[in-house]
Structures are given as structure tokens and as C-alpha cells.
Tab-separated table of N, CA and C in Angstrom:
chain	number	residue	atom	x	y	z
A	12	MET	N	135.907	184.446	69.546
A	12	MET	CA	136.373	185.832	69.613
A	12	MET	C	137.042	186.130	70.951
A	13	LEU	N	136.646	185.420	71.974
A	13	LEU	CA	137.228	185.642	73.283
A	13	LEU	C	138.741	185.394	73.298
A	14	PRO	N	139.264	184.323	72.668
A	14	PRO	CA	140.719	184.142	72.678
A	14	PRO	C	141.462	185.327	72.059
A	15	ALA	N	140.943	185.928	71.017
A	15	ALA	CA	141.605	187.079	70.402
A	15	ALA	C	141.630	188.259	71.376
A	16	ALA	N	140.546	188.466	72.113
A	16	ALA	CA	140.495	189.556	73.077
A	16	ALA	C	141.503	189.336	74.198
A	17	VAL	N	141.623	188.084	74.652
A	17	VAL	CA	142.594	187.769	75.695
A	17	VAL	C	144.014	188.014	75.186
A	18	PHE	N	144.288	187.613	73.946
A	18	PHE	CA	145.607	187.826	73.350
A	18	PHE	C	145.925	189.317	73.285
A	19	LEU	N	144.956	190.124	72.834
A	19	LEU	CA	145.192	191.570	72.730
A	19	LEU	C	145.406	192.197	74.104
A	20	ALA	N	144.697	191.721	75.107
A	20	ALA	CA	144.867	192.242	76.463
A	20	ALA	C	146.259	191.907	76.989
A	21	LEU	N	146.726	190.693	76.730
A	21	LEU	CA	148.071	190.317	77.161
A	21	LEU	C	149.132	191.127	76.430
A	22	LEU	N	148.916	191.355	75.149
A	22	LEU	CA	149.861	192.145	74.360
A	22	LEU	C	149.934	193.576	74.878
A	23	ALA	N	148.797	194.148	75.209
A	23	ALA	CA	148.758	195.526	75.706
A	23	ALA	C	149.457	195.661	77.051
A	24	ALA	N	149.502	194.592	77.833
A	24	ALA	CA	150.124	194.640	79.154
A	24	ALA	C	151.606	194.297	79.113
A	25	SER	N	152.130	193.980	77.960
A	25	SER	CA	153.527	193.572	77.854
A	25	SER	C	154.456	194.784	77.919
A	26	PRO	N	155.755	194.565	78.231
A	26	PRO	CA	156.705	195.679	78.245
A	26	PRO	C	156.798	196.404	76.910
A	27	ALA	N	156.576	195.696	75.816
A	27	ALA	CA	156.670	196.333	74.496
A	27	ALA	C	155.633	197.434	74.343
A	28	ALA	N	154.467	197.249	74.936
A	28	ALA	CA	153.421	198.261	74.813
A	28	ALA	C	153.789	199.529	75.569
A	29	ALA	N	154.532	199.385	76.652
A	29	ALA	CA	154.918	200.552	77.444
A	29	ALA	C	156.157	201.237	76.889
A	30	LEU	N	156.830	200.595	75.976
A	30	LEU	CA	158.079	201.114	75.445
A	30	LEU	C	157.800	201.939	74.198
A	31	SER	N	158.012	203.235	74.288
A	31	SER	CA	157.819	204.111	73.146
A	31	SER	C	159.184	204.610	72.706
A	32	CYS	N	159.593	204.226	71.518
A	32	CYS	CA	160.933	204.565	71.048
A	32	CYS	C	160.888	205.611	69.948
A	33	LEU	N	160.152	206.663	70.178
A	33	LEU	CA	160.117	207.750	69.215
A	33	LEU	C	161.463	208.466	69.195
A	34	THR	N	161.835	208.980	68.046
A	34	THR	CA	163.077	209.730	67.929
A	34	THR	C	162.985	210.975	68.804
A	35	PRO	N	163.985	211.224	69.645
A	35	PRO	CA	163.911	212.393	70.519
A	35	PRO	C	164.001	213.697	69.732
A	36	ASN	N	163.364	214.711	70.262
A	36	ASN	CA	163.421	216.045	69.685
A	36	ASN	C	164.432	216.839	70.504
A	37	ALA	N	165.485	217.296	69.870
A	37	ALA	CA	166.570	217.979	70.586
A	37	ALA	C	166.079	219.220	71.321
A	38	GLY	N	165.182	219.980	70.722
A	38	GLY	CA	164.667	221.185	71.373
A	38	GLY	C	163.850	220.862	72.609
A	39	GLU	N	162.963	219.863	72.522
A	39	GLU	CA	162.158	219.464	73.676
A	39	GLU	C	163.035	218.898	74.790
A	40	THR	N	164.035	218.111	74.408
A	40	THR	CA	164.959	217.557	75.398
A	40	THR	C	165.688	218.683	76.114
A	41	PHE	N	166.125	219.702	75.385
A	41	PHE	CA	166.793	220.856	75.982
A	41	PHE	C	165.883	221.503	77.025
A	42	ASN	N	164.602	221.705	76.694
A	42	ASN	CA	163.658	222.323	77.634
A	42	ASN	C	163.473	221.471	78.882
A	43	GLU	N	163.374	220.143	78.713
A	43	GLU	CA	163.234	219.249	79.862
A	43	GLU	C	164.438	219.377	80.792
A	44	LEU	N	165.620	219.425	80.220
A	44	LEU	CA	166.830	219.514	81.029
A	44	LEU	C	166.944	220.866	81.715
A	45	ALA	N	166.507	221.920	81.051
A	45	ALA	CA	166.557	223.262	81.633
A	45	ALA	C	165.671	223.356	82.875
A	46	GLU	N	164.594	222.572	82.907
A	46	GLU	CA	163.669	222.597	84.039
A	46	GLU	C	164.061	221.629	85.149
A	47	ALA	N	165.016	220.749	84.900
A	47	ALA	CA	165.417	219.743	85.884
A	47	ALA	C	166.208	220.370	87.027
A	48	GLU	N	166.164	219.722	88.196
A	48	GLU	CA	166.926	220.202	89.341
A	48	GLU	C	168.421	219.939	89.172
A	49	ALA	N	168.779	218.854	88.513
A	49	ALA	CA	170.188	218.508	88.309
A	49	ALA	C	170.798	219.424	87.249
A	50	THR	N	172.115	219.447	87.191
A	50	THR	CA	172.827	220.225	86.181
A	50	THR	C	173.228	219.303	85.043
A	51	TYR	N	172.899	219.716	83.825
A	51	TYR	CA	173.224	218.933	82.634
A	51	TYR	C	174.048	219.786	81.674
A	52	TYR	N	174.891	219.107	80.913
A	52	TYR	CA	175.668	219.754	79.868
A	52	TYR	C	175.351	219.080	78.542
A	53	ILE	N	175.220	219.878	77.511
A	53	ILE	CA	175.017	219.355	76.167
A	53	ILE	C	176.319	219.581	75.414
A	54	GLY	N	176.714	218.595	74.661
A	54	GLY	CA	177.962	218.724	73.931
A	54	GLY	C	178.001	217.811	72.719
A	55	VAL	N	179.122	217.822	72.056
A	55	VAL	CA	179.356	216.987	70.881
A	55	VAL	C	180.698	216.304	71.065
A	56	GLY	N	180.736	215.014	70.790
A	56	GLY	CA	182.002	214.307	70.894
A	56	GLY	C	181.824	212.820	70.731
A	57	THR	N	182.850	212.091	71.133
A	57	THR	CA	182.848	210.636	70.998
A	57	THR	C	183.200	209.983	72.329
A	58	PHE	N	182.742	208.750	72.480
A	58	PHE	CA	183.082	207.926	73.641
A	58	PHE	C	183.982	206.790	73.187
A	59	ALA	N	184.932	206.438	74.031
A	59	ALA	CA	185.808	205.302	73.759
A	59	ALA	C	186.095	204.579	75.068
A	60	VAL	N	186.423	203.295	74.965
A	60	VAL	CA	186.802	202.518	76.142
A	60	VAL	C	188.261	202.864	76.461
A	61	PRO	N	188.546	203.293	77.700
A	61	PRO	CA	189.932	203.613	78.057
A	61	PRO	C	190.832	202.379	77.919
A	62	ALA	N	192.103	202.613	77.635
A	62	ALA	CA	193.063	201.516	77.516
A	62	ALA	C	193.070	200.684	78.793
A	63	GLY	N	193.023	199.371	78.651
A	63	GLY	CA	193.060	198.466	79.785
A	63	GLY	C	191.741	198.268	80.499
A	64	ALA	N	190.696	198.955	80.070
A	64	ALA	CA	189.390	198.825	80.724
A	64	ALA	C	188.460	197.974	79.867
A	65	GLN	N	187.377	197.526	80.489
A	65	GLN	CA	186.363	196.778	79.752
A	65	GLN	C	185.228	197.715	79.397
A	66	GLY	N	184.659	197.500	78.231
A	66	GLY	CA	183.519	198.289	77.798
A	66	GLY	C	182.229	197.757	78.397
A	67	LEU	N	181.136	198.162	77.815
A	67	LEU	CA	179.821	197.737	78.281
A	67	LEU	C	179.456	196.390	77.681
A	68	PRO	N	178.970	195.457	78.502
A	68	PRO	CA	178.525	194.174	77.959
A	68	PRO	C	177.225	194.354	77.189
A	69	GLU	N	176.965	193.458	76.254
A	69	GLU	CA	175.729	193.532	75.476
A	69	GLU	C	174.585	192.857	76.225
A	70	ASP	N	173.382	193.314	75.947
A	70	ASP	CA	172.146	192.668	76.406
A	70	ASP	C	171.991	192.581	77.918
A	71	GLN	N	172.518	193.555	78.644
A	71	GLN	CA	172.255	193.610	80.075
A	71	GLN	C	172.489	195.031	80.585
A	72	THR	N	171.771	195.379	81.636
A	72	THR	CA	171.973	196.682	82.260
A	72	THR	C	173.372	196.702	82.862
A	73	ALA	N	174.119	197.771	82.575
A	73	ALA	CA	175.505	197.831	83.040
A	73	ALA	C	175.980	199.274	83.121
A	74	THR	N	177.046	199.482	83.885
A	74	THR	CA	177.691	200.782	84.020
A	74	THR	C	179.181	200.619	83.764
A	75	ALA	N	179.765	201.560	83.040
A	75	ALA	CA	181.207	201.548	82.774
A	75	ALA	C	181.702	202.976	82.679
A	76	LYS	N	182.966	203.181	82.982
A	76	LYS	CA	183.578	204.502	82.802
A	76	LYS	C	184.191	204.541	81.410
A	77	LEU	N	183.688	205.460	80.597
A	77	LEU	CA	184.167	205.620	79.234
A	77	LEU	C	184.813	206.992	79.082
A	78	ARG	N	185.764	207.073	78.184
A	78	ARG	CA	186.442	208.345	77.922
A	78	ARG	C	185.636	209.130	76.902
A	79	PHE	N	185.284	210.370	77.266
A	79	PHE	CA	184.587	211.268	76.349
A	79	PHE	C	185.587	212.310	75.872
A	80	GLU	N	185.575	212.558	74.579
A	80	GLU	CA	186.418	213.616	74.024
A	80	GLU	C	185.552	214.450	73.093
A	81	GLY	N	185.474	215.736	73.385
A	81	GLY	CA	184.652	216.603	72.553
A	81	GLY	C	184.570	218.003	73.115
A	82	GLU	N	183.407	218.608	72.946
A	82	GLU	CA	183.165	219.970	73.401
A	82	GLU	C	181.828	220.026	74.114
A	83	LEU	N	181.772	220.847	75.161
A	83	LEU	CA	180.524	221.118	75.858
A	83	LEU	C	180.117	222.545	75.536
A	84	PHE	N	178.819	222.773	75.425
A	84	PHE	CA	178.325	224.099	75.077
A	84	PHE	C	178.206	224.961	76.320
A	85	SER	N	178.678	226.188	76.217
A	85	SER	CA	178.417	227.187	77.242
A	85	SER	C	177.465	228.193	76.604
A	86	ARG	N	177.118	229.218	77.321
A	86	ARG	CA	176.146	230.183	76.778
A	86	ARG	C	176.632	230.862	75.498
A	87	LEU	N	177.917	231.127	75.401
A	87	LEU	CA	178.412	231.887	74.262
A	87	LEU	C	179.360	231.116	73.347
A	88	ASP	N	179.835	229.967	73.791
A	88	ASP	CA	180.875	229.291	73.034
A	88	ASP	C	180.858	227.804	73.370
A	89	THR	N	181.856	227.086	72.898
A	89	THR	CA	182.046	225.698	73.292
A	89	THR	C	183.335	225.596	74.089
A	90	VAL	N	183.370	224.638	74.995
A	90	VAL	CA	184.519	224.432	75.861
A	90	VAL	C	185.026	223.014	75.629
A	91	PRO	N	186.315	222.836	75.312
A	91	PRO	CA	186.826	221.480	75.129
A	91	PRO	C	186.690	220.687	76.430
A	92	PHE	N	186.348	219.413	76.299
A	92	PHE	CA	186.235	218.542	77.473
A	92	PHE	C	186.733	217.158	77.102
A	93	GLU	N	187.608	216.645	77.928
A	93	GLU	CA	188.079	215.274	77.789
A	93	GLU	C	188.158	214.690	79.179
A	94	GLY	N	187.512	213.565	79.388
A	94	GLY	CA	187.548	212.944	80.704
A	94	GLY	C	186.688	211.711	80.755
A	95	LEU	N	186.722	211.053	81.910
A	95	LEU	CA	185.924	209.855	82.105
A	95	LEU	C	184.492	210.233	82.463
A	96	VAL	N	183.568	209.503	81.891
A	96	VAL	CA	182.151	209.693	82.154
A	96	VAL	C	181.572	208.338	82.531
A	97	GLU	N	180.826	208.304	83.625
A	97	GLU	CA	180.180	207.058	84.031
A	97	GLU	C	178.924	206.867	83.188
A	98	VAL	N	178.947	205.866	82.328
A	98	VAL	CA	177.844	205.614	81.402
A	98	VAL	C	177.060	204.401	81.885
A	99	THR	N	175.752	204.577	82.038
A	99	THR	CA	174.866	203.478	82.418
A	99	THR	C	173.920	203.198	81.262
A	100	VAL	N	173.885	201.953	80.833
A	100	VAL	CA	172.970	201.511	79.781
A	100	VAL	C	171.974	200.569	80.435
A	101	THR	N	170.684	200.861	80.267
A	101	THR	CA	169.660	200.023	80.893
A	101	THR	C	168.906	199.209	79.851
A	102	CYS	N	168.312	198.145	80.351
A	102	CYS	CA	167.514	197.252	79.503
A	102	CYS	C	166.110	197.142	80.074
A	103	LEU	N	165.160	196.911	79.208
A	103	LEU	CA	163.792	196.595	79.589
A	103	LEU	C	163.432	195.343	78.813
A	104	ASP	N	163.379	194.238	79.521
A	104	ASP	CA	163.141	192.947	78.898
A	104	ASP	C	164.243	192.697	77.875
A	105	MET	N	163.919	192.560	76.609
A	105	MET	CA	164.953	192.264	75.617
A	105	MET	C	165.479	193.514	74.907
A	106	TRP	N	164.964	194.687	75.242
A	106	TRP	CA	165.412	195.927	74.606
A	106	TRP	C	166.452	196.588	75.490
A	107	CYS	N	167.610	196.846	74.925
A	107	CYS	CA	168.700	197.468	75.672
A	107	CYS	C	169.166	198.727	74.961
A	108	GLY	N	169.579	199.685	75.752
A	108	GLY	CA	170.130	200.911	75.197
A	108	GLY	C	171.415	200.631	74.442
A	109	PRO	N	171.845	201.589	73.654
A	109	PRO	CA	173.019	201.387	72.823
A	109	PRO	C	174.322	201.609	73.588
A	110	ASP	N	175.347	200.969	73.126
A	110	ASP	CA	176.694	201.247	73.599
A	110	ASP	C	177.122	202.520	72.871
A	111	PRO	N	177.403	203.612	73.575
A	111	PRO	CA	177.688	204.881	72.897
A	111	PRO	C	179.085	204.987	72.300
A	112	THR	N	179.929	203.958	72.470
A	112	THR	CA	181.267	204.064	71.906
A	112	THR	C	181.192	204.075	70.389
A	113	SER	N	181.834	205.058	69.809
A	113	SER	CA	181.797	205.235	68.361
A	113	SER	C	182.853	206.250	67.977
A	114	GLU	N	183.305	206.170	66.748
A	114	GLU	CA	184.239	207.181	66.253
A	114	GLU	C	183.498	208.356	65.621
A	115	THR	N	182.174	208.270	65.590
A	115	THR	CA	181.353	209.316	64.992
A	115	THR	C	180.869	210.269	66.079
A	116	ASP	N	180.999	211.573	65.836
A	116	ASP	CA	180.502	212.561	66.795
A	116	ASP	C	179.013	212.382	67.021
A	117	GLN	N	178.621	212.551	68.267
A	117	GLN	CA	177.214	212.508	68.626
A	117	GLN	C	176.892	213.664	69.560
A	118	LEU	N	175.650	214.094	69.499
A	118	LEU	CA	175.148	215.111	70.414
A	118	LEU	C	174.859	214.393	71.726
A	119	VAL	N	175.487	214.828	72.809
A	119	VAL	CA	175.369	214.111	74.078
A	119	VAL	C	174.818	214.999	75.170
A	120	ILE	N	174.241	214.342	76.156
A	120	ILE	CA	173.748	215.017	77.349
A	120	ILE	C	174.462	214.360	78.527
A	121	LEU	N	175.217	215.159	79.265
A	121	LEU	CA	175.956	214.660	80.410
A	121	LEU	C	175.419	215.309	81.676
A	122	LYS	N	175.250	214.504	82.697
A	122	LYS	CA	174.751	215.001	83.979
A	122	LYS	C	175.942	215.232	84.904
A	123	ALA	N	175.995	216.409	85.527
A	123	ALA	CA	177.037	216.719	86.501
A	123	ALA	C	176.623	216.147	87.852
A	124	ASN	N	177.458	215.285	88.411
A	124	ASN	CA	177.195	214.707	89.728
A	124	ASN	C	177.731	215.626	90.815
A	125	ASP	N	177.279	215.412	92.039
A	125	ASP	CA	177.709	216.225	93.173
A	125	ASP	C	179.205	216.112	93.448
A	126	ASP	N	179.823	215.004	93.045
A	126	ASP	CA	181.252	214.794	93.316
A	126	ASP	C	182.140	215.251	92.148
A	127	ASP	N	181.636	216.149	91.317
A	127	ASP	CA	182.359	216.714	90.175
A	127	ASP	C	182.672	215.702	89.078
A	128	THR	N	181.947	214.600	89.049
A	128	THR	CA	182.085	213.657	87.944
A	128	THR	C	180.909	213.852	86.994
A	129	MET	N	180.997	213.256	85.829
A	129	MET	CA	179.927	213.354	84.826
A	129	MET	C	179.321	211.969	84.617
A	130	ALA	N	178.047	211.953	84.275
A	130	ALA	CA	177.357	210.693	84.033
A	130	ALA	C	176.483	210.820	82.787
A	131	LYS	N	176.227	209.682	82.169
A	131	LYS	CA	175.347	209.606	80.999
A	131	LYS	C	174.516	208.361	81.152
A	132	GLU	N	173.218	208.492	80.915
A	132	GLU	CA	172.318	207.346	81.023
A	132	GLU	C	171.681	207.074	79.677
A	133	GLU	N	171.663	205.807	79.312
A	133	GLU	CA	171.012	205.364	78.090
A	133	GLU	C	169.889	204.411	78.466
A	134	GLY	N	168.655	204.796	78.157
A	134	GLY	CA	167.526	203.910	78.378
A	134	GLY	C	167.434	202.881	77.266
A	135	PRO	N	166.442	202.030	77.319
A	135	PRO	CA	166.336	200.949	76.334
A	135	PRO	C	166.028	201.420	74.917
A	136	CYS	N	165.724	202.685	74.723
A	136	CYS	CA	165.323	203.168	73.396
A	136	CYS	C	166.338	204.077	72.729
A	137	HIS	N	167.588	204.035	73.120
A	137	HIS	CA	168.606	204.901	72.511
A	137	HIS	C	168.207	206.361	72.688
A	138	TYR	N	167.515	206.664	73.756
A	138	TYR	CA	166.868	207.953	73.961
A	138	TYR	C	167.797	209.156	73.837
A	139	ARG	N	168.997	209.055	74.362
A	139	ARG	CA	169.852	210.234	74.402
A	139	ARG	C	170.986	210.215	73.380
A	140	ILE	N	170.912	209.331	72.400
A	140	ILE	CA	171.941	209.361	71.355
A	140	ILE	C	171.356	210.032	70.128
A	141	LEU	N	171.913	211.174	69.796
A	141	LEU	CA	171.503	211.914	68.614
A	141	LEU	C	172.727	212.155	67.750
A	142	SER	N	172.558	212.001	66.486
A	142	SER	CA	173.655	212.286	65.566
A	142	SER	C	173.973	213.771	65.634
A	143	ALA	N	175.248	214.092	65.577
A	143	ALA	CA	175.666	215.501	65.632
A	143	ALA	C	175.586	216.111	64.232
A	144	THR	N	174.394	216.080	63.674
A	144	THR	CA	174.164	216.686	62.369
A	144	THR	C	173.558	218.061	62.576
A	145	ASN	N	173.394	218.809	61.516
A	145	ASN	CA	172.891	220.179	61.633
A	145	ASN	C	171.491	220.267	62.213
A	146	ALA	N	170.595	219.345	61.876
A	146	ALA	CA	169.202	219.464	62.328
A	146	ALA	C	169.088	219.458	63.857
A	147	PRO	N	169.601	218.437	64.584
A	147	PRO	CA	169.496	218.502	66.046
A	147	PRO	C	170.268	219.666	66.637
A	148	MET	N	171.431	219.973	66.079
A	148	MET	CA	172.236	221.069	66.599
A	148	MET	C	171.496	222.398	66.444
A	149	ASN	N	170.846	222.603	65.318
A	149	ASN	CA	170.092	223.840	65.092
A	149	ASN	C	168.903	223.946	66.038
A	150	ARG	N	168.223	222.811	66.334
A	150	ARG	CA	167.090	222.844	67.260
A	150	ARG	C	167.544	223.228	68.664
A	151	VAL	N	168.680	222.670	69.102
A	151	VAL	CA	169.196	223.030	70.428
A	151	VAL	C	169.568	224.502	70.468
A	152	ALA	N	170.266	224.972	69.443
A	152	ALA	CA	170.671	226.400	69.408
A	152	ALA	C	169.463	227.304	69.391
A	153	ALA	N	168.456	226.981	68.603
A	153	ALA	CA	167.260	227.819	68.532
A	153	ALA	C	166.528	227.842	69.869
A	154	THR	N	166.419	226.680	70.520
A	154	THR	CA	165.728	226.613	71.814
A	154	THR	C	166.511	227.386	72.856
A	155	ALA	N	167.833	227.239	72.867
A	155	ALA	CA	168.667	227.948	73.849
A	155	ALA	C	168.572	229.456	73.665
A	156	ASN	N	168.329	229.884	72.457
A	156	ASN	CA	168.214	231.322	72.168
A	156	ASN	C	166.775	231.838	72.270
A	157	GLY	N	165.874	230.994	72.780
A	157	GLY	CA	164.499	231.438	73.013
A	157	GLY	C	163.574	231.317	71.842
A	158	ALA	N	163.946	230.613	70.817
A	158	ALA	CA	163.063	230.476	69.634
A	158	ALA	C	162.103	229.319	69.808
């Protein structure tokens, strides 16, 4: 029985045990960002690799400037936004965050940097990629309106 206990102890100490990849809740994420010291923008749009640039490599932590095209939410409306965003995808052991480039709209969270640039971080669990469907959008709207 001792070998099984040792195996379970090793398994519990592995990176997989510390990695929780639950689907994010858009409303809870909104509240976390509202309490943060940094400035964040929530929006809907797509990321693409700019012409002549290289995208993000697979299976390694990396940063690339990707073109975002979409809309950012303001208190009363949406504001069109198109520009380069510094996207960082991180890995934990063999789990890597997703490459956000896609032709499908996604609900995004962009961080405003001090130098007037925007950044997006993807952890190993696809944490900040949400489909721009009605359910996440409604949760963000309800939370922003105090519901």
C-alpha cells in the first residue's frame, strides 16, 4: 500500500494538480478587473498576425504583437478599436495558453499599459478567451449594471 501512497503524493505535487482550468465566469472576471489597480478594457473582436510578422510559436511561452480589430465597451456604448496588442501566451509544463488568432469574434480583456499600448495575457488554461456569444456578454452587461 505504501507505493500507492507515494504515487498519489507525487501526483498531488505535480503541476497538473495546481492547474485548475475551470471555464471562466465573465461576471466574476469583470468584478476582478474592476478591483484591479491597472486599467482594463473589455471588448469583442478578432486577432490576426500583421502582414510580414511572425505569429506565436506553439508549445512555448512567447510574446508577439497581433492586430486586434473590434470594439471596446465604454459605459454607454462601444468604441471601434483597431491596433496592435502585445499578446503573451504562457506555458506551465506541457500546458500552454491558446493562440488567440481567429476569424471568430471573442470576448477579450485588454490591459492598458503606461505607454498607451495594450496588452493581453493568456495563461496555460485559455483563461481569458471567451466566445462572444450572448451568455458571457449578458453576464458582463449585468455585472456592469450592478446586477
